[in-house]
Coordinates of C-alpha atoms and ligand atoms in Angstrom, one line a residue:
Chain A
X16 CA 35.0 13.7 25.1
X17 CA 35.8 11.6 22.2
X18 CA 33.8 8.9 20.9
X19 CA 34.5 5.9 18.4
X20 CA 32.0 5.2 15.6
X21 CA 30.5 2.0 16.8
X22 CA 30.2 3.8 20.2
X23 CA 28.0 6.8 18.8
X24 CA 25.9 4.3 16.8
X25 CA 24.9 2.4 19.5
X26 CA 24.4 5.5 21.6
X27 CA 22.2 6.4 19.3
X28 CA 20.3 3.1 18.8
X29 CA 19.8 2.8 22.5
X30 CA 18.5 6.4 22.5
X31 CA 15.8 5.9 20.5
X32 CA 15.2 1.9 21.6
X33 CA 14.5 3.4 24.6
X34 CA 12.4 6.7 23.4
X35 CA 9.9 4.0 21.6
X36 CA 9.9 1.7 24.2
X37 CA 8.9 4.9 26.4
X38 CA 6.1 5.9 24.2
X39 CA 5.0 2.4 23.9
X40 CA 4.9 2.0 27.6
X41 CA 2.7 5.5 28.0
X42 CA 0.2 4.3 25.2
X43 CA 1.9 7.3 22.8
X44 CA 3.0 5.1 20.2
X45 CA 0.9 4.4 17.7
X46 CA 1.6 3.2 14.0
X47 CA -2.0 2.6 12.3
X48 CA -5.1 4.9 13.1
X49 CA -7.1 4.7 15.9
X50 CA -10.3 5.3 13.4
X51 CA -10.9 8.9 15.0
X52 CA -11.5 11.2 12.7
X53 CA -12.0 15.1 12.7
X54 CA -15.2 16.4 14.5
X55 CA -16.8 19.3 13.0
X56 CA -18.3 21.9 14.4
X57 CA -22.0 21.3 13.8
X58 CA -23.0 24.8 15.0
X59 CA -21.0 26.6 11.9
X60 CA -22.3 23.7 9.6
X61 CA -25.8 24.4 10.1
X62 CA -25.7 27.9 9.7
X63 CA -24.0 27.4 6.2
X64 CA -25.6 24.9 5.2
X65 CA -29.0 27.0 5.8
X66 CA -27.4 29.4 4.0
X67 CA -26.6 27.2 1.1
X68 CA -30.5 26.4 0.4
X69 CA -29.8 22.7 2.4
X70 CA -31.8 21.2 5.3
X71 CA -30.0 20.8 8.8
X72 CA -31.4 18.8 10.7
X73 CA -29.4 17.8 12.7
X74 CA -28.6 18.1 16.7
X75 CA -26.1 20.8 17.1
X76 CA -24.4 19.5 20.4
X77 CA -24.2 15.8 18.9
X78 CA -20.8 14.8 17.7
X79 CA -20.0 14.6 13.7
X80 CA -16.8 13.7 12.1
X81 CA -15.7 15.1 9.2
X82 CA -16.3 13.5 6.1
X83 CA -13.2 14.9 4.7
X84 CA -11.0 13.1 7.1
X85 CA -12.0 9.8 5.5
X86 CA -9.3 7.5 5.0
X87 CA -8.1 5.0 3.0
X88 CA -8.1 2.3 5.4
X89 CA -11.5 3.1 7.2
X90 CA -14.0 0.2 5.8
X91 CA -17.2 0.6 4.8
X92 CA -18.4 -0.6 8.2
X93 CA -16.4 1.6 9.9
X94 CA -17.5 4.6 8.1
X95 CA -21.4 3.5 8.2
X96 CA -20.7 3.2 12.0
X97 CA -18.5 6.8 12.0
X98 CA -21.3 8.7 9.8
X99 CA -24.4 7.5 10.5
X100 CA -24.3 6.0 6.5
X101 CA -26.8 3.3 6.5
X102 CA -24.5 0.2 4.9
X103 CA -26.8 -0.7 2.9
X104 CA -27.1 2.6 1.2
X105 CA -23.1 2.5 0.9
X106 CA -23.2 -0.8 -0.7
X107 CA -25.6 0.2 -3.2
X108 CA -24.0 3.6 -3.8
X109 CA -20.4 2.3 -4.8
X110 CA -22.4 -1.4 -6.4
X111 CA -21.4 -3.9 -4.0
X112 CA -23.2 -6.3 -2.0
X113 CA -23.9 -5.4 1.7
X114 CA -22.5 -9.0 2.7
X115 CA -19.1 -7.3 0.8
X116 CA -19.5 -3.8 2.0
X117 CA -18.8 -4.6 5.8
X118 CA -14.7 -5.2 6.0
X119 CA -14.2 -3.1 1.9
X120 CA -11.7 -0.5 2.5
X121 CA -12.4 2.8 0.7
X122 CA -8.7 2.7 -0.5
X123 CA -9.7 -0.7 -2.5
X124 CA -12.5 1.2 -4.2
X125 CA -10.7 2.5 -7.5
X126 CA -9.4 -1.1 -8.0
X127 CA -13.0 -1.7 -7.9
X128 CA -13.5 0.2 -10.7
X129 CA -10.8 0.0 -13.1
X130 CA -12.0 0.7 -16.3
X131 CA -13.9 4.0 -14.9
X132 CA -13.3 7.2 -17.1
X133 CA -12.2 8.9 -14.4
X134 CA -10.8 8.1 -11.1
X135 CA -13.1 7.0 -8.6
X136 CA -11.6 7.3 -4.5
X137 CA -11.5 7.8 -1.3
X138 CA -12.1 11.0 -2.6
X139 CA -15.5 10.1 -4.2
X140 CA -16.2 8.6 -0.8
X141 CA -15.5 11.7 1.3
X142 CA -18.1 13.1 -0.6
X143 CA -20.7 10.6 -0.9
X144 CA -21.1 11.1 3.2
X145 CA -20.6 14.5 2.9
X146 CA -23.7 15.0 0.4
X147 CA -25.8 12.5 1.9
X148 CA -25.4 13.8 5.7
X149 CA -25.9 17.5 4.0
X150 CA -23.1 18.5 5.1
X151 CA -20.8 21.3 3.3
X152 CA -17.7 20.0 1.5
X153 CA -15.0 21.5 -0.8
X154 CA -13.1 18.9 -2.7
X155 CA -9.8 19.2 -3.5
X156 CA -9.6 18.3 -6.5
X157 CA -12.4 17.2 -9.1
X158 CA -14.3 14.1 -7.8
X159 CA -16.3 11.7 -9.6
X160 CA -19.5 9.4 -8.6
X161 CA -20.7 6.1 -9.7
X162 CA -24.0 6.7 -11.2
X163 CA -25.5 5.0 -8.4
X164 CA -24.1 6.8 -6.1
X165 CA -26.2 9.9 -7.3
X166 CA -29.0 7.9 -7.2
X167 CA -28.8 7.6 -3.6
X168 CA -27.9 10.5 -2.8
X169 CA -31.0 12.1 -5.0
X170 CA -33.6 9.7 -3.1
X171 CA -31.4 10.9 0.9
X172 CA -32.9 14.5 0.1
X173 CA -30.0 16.1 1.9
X174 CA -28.4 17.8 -0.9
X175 CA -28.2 21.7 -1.5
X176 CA -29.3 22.5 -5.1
X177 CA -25.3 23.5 -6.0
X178 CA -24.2 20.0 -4.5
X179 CA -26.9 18.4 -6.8
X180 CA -26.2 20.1 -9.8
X181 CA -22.3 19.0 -9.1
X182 CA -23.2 15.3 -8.2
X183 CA -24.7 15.1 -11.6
X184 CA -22.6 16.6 -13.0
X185 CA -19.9 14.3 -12.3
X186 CA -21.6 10.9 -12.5
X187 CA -20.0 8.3 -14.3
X188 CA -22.1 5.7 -15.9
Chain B
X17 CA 51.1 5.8 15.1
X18 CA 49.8 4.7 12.4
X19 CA 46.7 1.8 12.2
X20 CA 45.8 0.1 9.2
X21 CA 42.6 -1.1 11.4
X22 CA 39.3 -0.7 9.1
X23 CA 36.6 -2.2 11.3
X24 CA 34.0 0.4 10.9
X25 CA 33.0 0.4 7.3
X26 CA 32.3 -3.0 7.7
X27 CA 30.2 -2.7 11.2
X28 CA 28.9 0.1 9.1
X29 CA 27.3 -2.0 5.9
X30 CA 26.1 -4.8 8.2
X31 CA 24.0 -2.0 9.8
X32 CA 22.9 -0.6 6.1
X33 CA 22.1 -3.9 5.0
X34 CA 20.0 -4.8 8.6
X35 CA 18.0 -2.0 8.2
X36 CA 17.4 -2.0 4.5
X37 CA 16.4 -5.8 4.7
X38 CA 14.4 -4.8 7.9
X39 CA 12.1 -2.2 6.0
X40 CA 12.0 -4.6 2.9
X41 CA 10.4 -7.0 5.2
X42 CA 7.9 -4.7 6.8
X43 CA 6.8 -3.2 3.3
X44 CA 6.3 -6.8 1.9
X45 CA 4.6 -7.9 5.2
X46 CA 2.1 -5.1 5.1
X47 CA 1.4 -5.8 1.5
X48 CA 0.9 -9.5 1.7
X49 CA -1.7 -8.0 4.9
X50 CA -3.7 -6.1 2.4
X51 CA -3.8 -8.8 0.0
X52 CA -5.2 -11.0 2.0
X53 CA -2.1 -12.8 3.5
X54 CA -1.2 -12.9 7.0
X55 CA 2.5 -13.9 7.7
X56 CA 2.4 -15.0 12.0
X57 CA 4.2 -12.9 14.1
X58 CA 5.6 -10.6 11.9
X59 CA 3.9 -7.0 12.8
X60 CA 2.0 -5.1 9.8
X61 CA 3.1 -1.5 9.6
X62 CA 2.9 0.6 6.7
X63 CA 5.9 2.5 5.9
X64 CA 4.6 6.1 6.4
X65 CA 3.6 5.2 10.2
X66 CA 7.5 4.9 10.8
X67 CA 9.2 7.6 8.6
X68 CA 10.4 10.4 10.6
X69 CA 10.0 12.7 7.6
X70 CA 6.7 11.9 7.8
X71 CA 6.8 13.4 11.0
X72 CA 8.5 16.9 10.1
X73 CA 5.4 17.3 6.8
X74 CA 2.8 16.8 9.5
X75 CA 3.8 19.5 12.1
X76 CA 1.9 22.3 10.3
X77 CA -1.6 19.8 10.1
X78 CA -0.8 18.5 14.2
X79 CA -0.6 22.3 15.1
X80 CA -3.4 23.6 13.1
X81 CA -6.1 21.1 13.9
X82 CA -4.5 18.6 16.2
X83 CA -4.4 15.6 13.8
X84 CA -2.0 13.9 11.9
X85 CA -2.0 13.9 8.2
X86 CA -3.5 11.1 6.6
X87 CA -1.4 7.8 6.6
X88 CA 0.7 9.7 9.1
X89 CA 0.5 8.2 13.1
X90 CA 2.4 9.3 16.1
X91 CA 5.3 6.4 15.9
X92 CA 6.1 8.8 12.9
X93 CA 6.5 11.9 14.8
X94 CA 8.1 10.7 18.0
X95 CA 10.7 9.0 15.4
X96 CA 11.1 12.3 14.3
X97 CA 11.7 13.6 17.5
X98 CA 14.1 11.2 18.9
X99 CA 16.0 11.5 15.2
X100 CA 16.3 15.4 15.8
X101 CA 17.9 14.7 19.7
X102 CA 20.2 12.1 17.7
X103 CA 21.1 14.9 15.0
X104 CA 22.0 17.8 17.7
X105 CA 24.2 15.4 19.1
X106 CA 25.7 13.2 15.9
X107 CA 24.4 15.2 13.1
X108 CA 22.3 13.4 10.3
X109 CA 23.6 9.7 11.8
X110 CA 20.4 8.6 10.2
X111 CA 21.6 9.2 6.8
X112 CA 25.0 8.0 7.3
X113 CA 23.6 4.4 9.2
X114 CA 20.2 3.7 8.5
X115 CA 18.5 5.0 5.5
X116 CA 18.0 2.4 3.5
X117 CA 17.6 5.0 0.4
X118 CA 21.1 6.2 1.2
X119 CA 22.2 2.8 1.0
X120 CA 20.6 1.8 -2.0
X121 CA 22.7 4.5 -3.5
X122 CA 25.9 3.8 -2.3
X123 CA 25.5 0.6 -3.2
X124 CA 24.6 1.6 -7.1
X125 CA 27.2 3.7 -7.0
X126 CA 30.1 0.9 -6.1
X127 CA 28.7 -0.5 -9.2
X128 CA 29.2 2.6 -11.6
X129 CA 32.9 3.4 -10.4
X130 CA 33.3 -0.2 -11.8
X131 CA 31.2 0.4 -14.8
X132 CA 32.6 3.8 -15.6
X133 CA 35.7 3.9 -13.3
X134 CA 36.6 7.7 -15.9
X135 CA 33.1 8.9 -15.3
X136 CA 32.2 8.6 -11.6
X137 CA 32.4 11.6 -9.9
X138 CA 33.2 13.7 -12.8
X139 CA 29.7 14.1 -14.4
X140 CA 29.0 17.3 -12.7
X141 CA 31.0 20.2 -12.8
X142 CA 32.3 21.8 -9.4
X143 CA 30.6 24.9 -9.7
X144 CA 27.3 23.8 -10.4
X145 CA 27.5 20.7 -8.1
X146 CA 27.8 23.3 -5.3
X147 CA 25.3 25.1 -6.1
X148 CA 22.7 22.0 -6.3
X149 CA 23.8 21.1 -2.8
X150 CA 21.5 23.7 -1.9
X151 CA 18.6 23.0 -4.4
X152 CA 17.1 20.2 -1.3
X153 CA 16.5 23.4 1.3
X154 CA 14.2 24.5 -1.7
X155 CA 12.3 20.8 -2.3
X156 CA 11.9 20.9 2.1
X157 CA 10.4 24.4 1.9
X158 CA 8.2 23.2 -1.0
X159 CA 7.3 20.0 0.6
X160 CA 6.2 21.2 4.1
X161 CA 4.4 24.2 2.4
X162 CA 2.7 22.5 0.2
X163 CA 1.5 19.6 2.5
X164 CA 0.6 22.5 5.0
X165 CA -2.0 24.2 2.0
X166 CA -3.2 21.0 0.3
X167 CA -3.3 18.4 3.8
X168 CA -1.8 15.3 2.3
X169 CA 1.0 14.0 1.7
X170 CA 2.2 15.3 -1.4
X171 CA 5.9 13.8 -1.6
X172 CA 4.7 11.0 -2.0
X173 CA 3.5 11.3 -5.7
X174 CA 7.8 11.7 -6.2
X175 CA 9.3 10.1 -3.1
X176 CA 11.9 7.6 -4.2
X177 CA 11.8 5.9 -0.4
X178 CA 8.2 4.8 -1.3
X179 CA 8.7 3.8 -4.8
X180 CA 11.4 1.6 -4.5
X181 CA 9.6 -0.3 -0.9
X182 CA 6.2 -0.3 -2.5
X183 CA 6.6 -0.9 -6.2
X184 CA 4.6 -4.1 -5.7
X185 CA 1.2 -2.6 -4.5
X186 CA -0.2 -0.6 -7.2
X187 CA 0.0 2.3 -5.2
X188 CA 3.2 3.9 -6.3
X189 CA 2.7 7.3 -9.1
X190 CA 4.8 6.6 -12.1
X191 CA 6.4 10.2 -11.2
X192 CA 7.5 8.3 -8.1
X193 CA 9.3 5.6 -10.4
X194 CA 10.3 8.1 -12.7
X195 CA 12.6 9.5 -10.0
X196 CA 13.7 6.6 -8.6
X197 CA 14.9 5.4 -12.0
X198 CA 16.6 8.9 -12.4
X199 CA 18.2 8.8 -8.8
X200 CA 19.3 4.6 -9.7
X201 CA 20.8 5.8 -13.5
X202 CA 22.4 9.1 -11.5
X203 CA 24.0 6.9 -9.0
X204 CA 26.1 5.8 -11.8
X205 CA 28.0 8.6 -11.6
X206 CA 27.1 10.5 -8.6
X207 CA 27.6 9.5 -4.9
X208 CA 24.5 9.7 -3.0
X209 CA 23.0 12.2 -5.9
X210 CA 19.4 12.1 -4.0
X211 CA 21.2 12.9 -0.5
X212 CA 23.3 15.7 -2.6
X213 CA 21.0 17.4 -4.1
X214 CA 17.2 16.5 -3.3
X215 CA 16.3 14.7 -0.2
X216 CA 14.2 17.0 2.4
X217 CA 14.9 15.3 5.1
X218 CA 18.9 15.2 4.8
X219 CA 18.4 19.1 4.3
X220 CA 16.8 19.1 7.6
X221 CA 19.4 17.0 9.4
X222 CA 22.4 18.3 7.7
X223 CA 21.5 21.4 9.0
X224 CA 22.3 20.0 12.8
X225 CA 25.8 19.5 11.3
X226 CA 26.2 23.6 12.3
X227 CA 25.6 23.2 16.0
X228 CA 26.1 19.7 16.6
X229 CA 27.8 18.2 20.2
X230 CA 30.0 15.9 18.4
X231 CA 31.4 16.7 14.9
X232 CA 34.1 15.0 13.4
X233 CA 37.3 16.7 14.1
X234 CA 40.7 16.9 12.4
X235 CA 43.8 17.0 14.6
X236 CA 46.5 19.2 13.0
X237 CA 49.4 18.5 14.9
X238 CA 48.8 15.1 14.1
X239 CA 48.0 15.3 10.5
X240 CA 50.0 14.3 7.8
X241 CA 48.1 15.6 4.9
X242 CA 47.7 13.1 2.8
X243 CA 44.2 13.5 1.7
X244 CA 42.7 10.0 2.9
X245 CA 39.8 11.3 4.5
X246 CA 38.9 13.9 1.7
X247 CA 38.6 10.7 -0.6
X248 CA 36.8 8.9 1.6
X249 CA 34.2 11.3 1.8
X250 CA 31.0 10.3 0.5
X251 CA 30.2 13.6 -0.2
X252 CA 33.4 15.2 -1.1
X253 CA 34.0 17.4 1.9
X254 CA 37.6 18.2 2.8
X255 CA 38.4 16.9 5.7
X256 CA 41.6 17.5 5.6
X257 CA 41.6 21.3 5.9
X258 CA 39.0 21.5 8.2
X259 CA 39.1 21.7 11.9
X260 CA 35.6 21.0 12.9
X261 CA 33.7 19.7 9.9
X262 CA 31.0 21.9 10.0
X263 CA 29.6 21.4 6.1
X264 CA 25.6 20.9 5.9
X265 CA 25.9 17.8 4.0
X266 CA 28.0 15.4 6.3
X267 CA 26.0 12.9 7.0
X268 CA 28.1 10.8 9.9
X269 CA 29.0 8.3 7.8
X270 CA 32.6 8.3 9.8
X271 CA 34.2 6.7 6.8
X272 CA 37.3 9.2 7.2
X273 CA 37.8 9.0 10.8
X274 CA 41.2 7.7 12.0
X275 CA 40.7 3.7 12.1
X276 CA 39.0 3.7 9.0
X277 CA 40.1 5.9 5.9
X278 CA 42.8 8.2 8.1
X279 CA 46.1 6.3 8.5
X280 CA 47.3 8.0 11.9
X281 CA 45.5 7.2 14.9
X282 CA 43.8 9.5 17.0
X283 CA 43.9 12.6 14.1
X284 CA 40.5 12.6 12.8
X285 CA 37.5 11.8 15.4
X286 CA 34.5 12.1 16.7
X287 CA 34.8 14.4 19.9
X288 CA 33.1 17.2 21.8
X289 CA 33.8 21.1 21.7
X290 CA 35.8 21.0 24.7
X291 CA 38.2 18.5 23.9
X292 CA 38.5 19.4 20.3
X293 CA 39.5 23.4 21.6
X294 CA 42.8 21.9 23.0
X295 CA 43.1 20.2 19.6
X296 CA 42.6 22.1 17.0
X297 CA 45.3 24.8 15.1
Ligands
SF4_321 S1 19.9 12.6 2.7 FE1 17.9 11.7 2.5 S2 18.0 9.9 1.1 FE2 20.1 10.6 1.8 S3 20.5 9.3 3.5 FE3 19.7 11.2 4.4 S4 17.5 10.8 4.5 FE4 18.3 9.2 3.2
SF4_322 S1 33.1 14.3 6.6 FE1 33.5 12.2 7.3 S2 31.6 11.7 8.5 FE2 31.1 13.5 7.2 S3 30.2 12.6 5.3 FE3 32.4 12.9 5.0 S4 33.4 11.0 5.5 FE4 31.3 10.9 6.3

């Protein structure tokens, strides 16, 4: 069979027209998150973090996301209502007002902080929640706090002694 | 009989330039979203949730813990998908139509066989242009491996796509502009350079030129050899000693089929295995 160039265009356009309009129809399509993120599995968590000198005390059957699937579009609301983060203790961590800390996006936090001497995240928010649920965390690359963001995280009592010493560690005035 | 006919190329840029403008708009509506600007009606997607290469990086992540890399949603994947069915029957049709980064460079590059009409085409030598064409299997294996170990997306800090639909919001890595501004001056002298030589995705596609349904196929009985199509060729394939095209970096632009750059109708088309058989010499 031959085919003109036009012809196999539009073949092709109404190919995938109709593969989208499929997924839309089935509820498959999706183009922004649906603010779901990874759930961990709280059983290995509390044995390590036990092992790590922390304090779980938490329900092993309830459901906890990961921390490290944070993203850049979750708002601080969002993530409070995720994580179990009191807002207010997210506000104060990362210096805004809890009026603000409702729709702020984690991604809009290093414009937040220009002028910081290091780069402060989504990253430095992964592991806010992390250290103040007590929860184990690995970052991926080197991550930095606001000062008052250790402050917080001191007086939540969650922290293993290594996750304090690194929190202090990497506190930016 | 011959045709001097040339309707394609043209049906051809208005596609290029739909597409191109129709990305332009969505980056620009998303940004204007996140700044605090809502434009009615117009829908706000980010970029990432519709690029099908986007899809291919975050196989590995969907397979190991059931979740899309970050940024990354399903539109991106089924795109992928449906552009894969496309390829094994069209081969990379994507890059030949719709990319709007292919586009962009053809377009530069119409400009620099003005600008340095001795130049263009000539910067690179033969033998070590054919030996880059394979250099963008090596950036796909990189890219999916490293996204697969680190669970971003990593291309991003040097995709060219992103940097030249996003250079307004702050969020683009200057090794992102950096490449674009090498892929813009290379286009000066290059076709397609980034397509060539670099792009992951087109390495993935092209590689459906090798089985694909409908190749574009030279008639020999009918051919009168003189070379039209080779010159055609975006990326200097030759056409006109080939049966079946089969080379890995077609990418379906159909600029040398018979209507557009061949003179003799019915010699070089677009046409399954079976008919071609009868064909070919
Ligand atoms: S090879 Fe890559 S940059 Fe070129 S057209 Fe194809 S997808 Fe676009
Ligand atoms: S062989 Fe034909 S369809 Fe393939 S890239 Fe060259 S001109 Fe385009």
């Amino acid at each position: 069979m031959k085919l003109k160039p036009t012809t196999t265009f539009l073949i092709a356009l109404v190919f995938v027209a109709a593969g989208i309009a499929a997924t839309i129809a089935t509820g498959l399509w999706q183009t922004e998150s649906d603010k779901t993120p990874r759930k961990l599995d709280l059983a290995a968590v509390e044995t390590a973090v036990t092992a790590g000198g922390g304090t779980a005390d938490g329900d092993a059957t309830a459901v906890q996301y990961d921390p490290a699937d944070i993203r850049g579009s979750y708002s601080f609301g969002e993530i409070s209502t995720l994580y179990g983060v009191p807002l207010s203790d997210l506000a104060r961590a990362f210096g805004l007002s809890e009026a603000e800390a409702g729709d702020f996006q984690a991604k809009a936090l290093e414009s937040r902080y220009p002028d910081a001497a290091e780069e402060l995240g989504t990253a430095s928010i992964r592991m806010f929640v992390a250290y103040y649920l007590g929860l184990p965390y690995t970052p991926t690359e080197e991550t930095w706090l606001p000062r008052t963001a250790v402050e917080v995280l001191t007086a939540s009592g969650r922290m293993t002694a290594q996750q304090a010493a690194y929190a202090s560690a990497h506190a930016i005035p | 009989m011959r045709t001097g006919k040339k309707r394609n190329p043209s049906f051809r840029t208005g596609v290029q330039i739909g597409v191109f403008a129709l990305v332009m708009i969505l980056a620009l509506v998303k940004w204007l979203k996140d700044i605090g600007v809502t434009i009615p009606l117009l829908p706000e997607i980010s970029l990432h949730a519709i690029c099908p290469f986007g899809g291919v990086v975050t196989v590995y992540e969907l397979l190991a813990t059931g979740s899309f890399l970050p940024k990354l949603h399903s539109a991106a994947f089924i795109l992928m998908a449906l552009g894969l069915v496309v390829a094994l029957f069209f081969g990379p049709l994507f890059c030949g139509y719709a990319c709007p980064l292919g586009s962009y460079q053809e377009w530069i590059g119409k400009l620099g066989r003005k600008l340095f009409p001795k130049r263009y085409g000539k910067l690179i030598p033969p033998g070590l242009d054919r030996a880059l064409r394979y250099l963008r299997y090596v950036v796909l294996a990189m890219v999916v491996y490293q996204t697969a170990v680190i669970g971003k997306l990593v291309f991003q800090e040097v995709d060219p796509y992103y940097a030249l639909f996003n250079f307004m919001t702050g969020e683009v890595a200057l090794s992102a502009f950096a490449v674009l501004f090498g892929v813009t001056v290379l286009s000066l002298f290059v076709e397609r350079p980034w397509c060539k030589y670099f792009c992951p995705y087109g390495a993935l596609l092209g590689l459906f030129n090798l089985i694909r349904i409908f190749p574009v196929r030279r008639k020999a009985s009918t051919c009168i050899h003189c070379k039209k199509c080779d010159k055609a060729c975006p990326m200097q394939i030759e056409v006109s000693t080939s049966g079946a095209v089969r080379d890995h970096q077609c990418i379906s632009c159909y600029r040398c089929v018979s209507g557009n750059a061949c003179p003799v109708d019915d010699t070089v088309t677009i046409s399954s295995v079976k008919e071609a058989e009868t064909h070919e010499a």
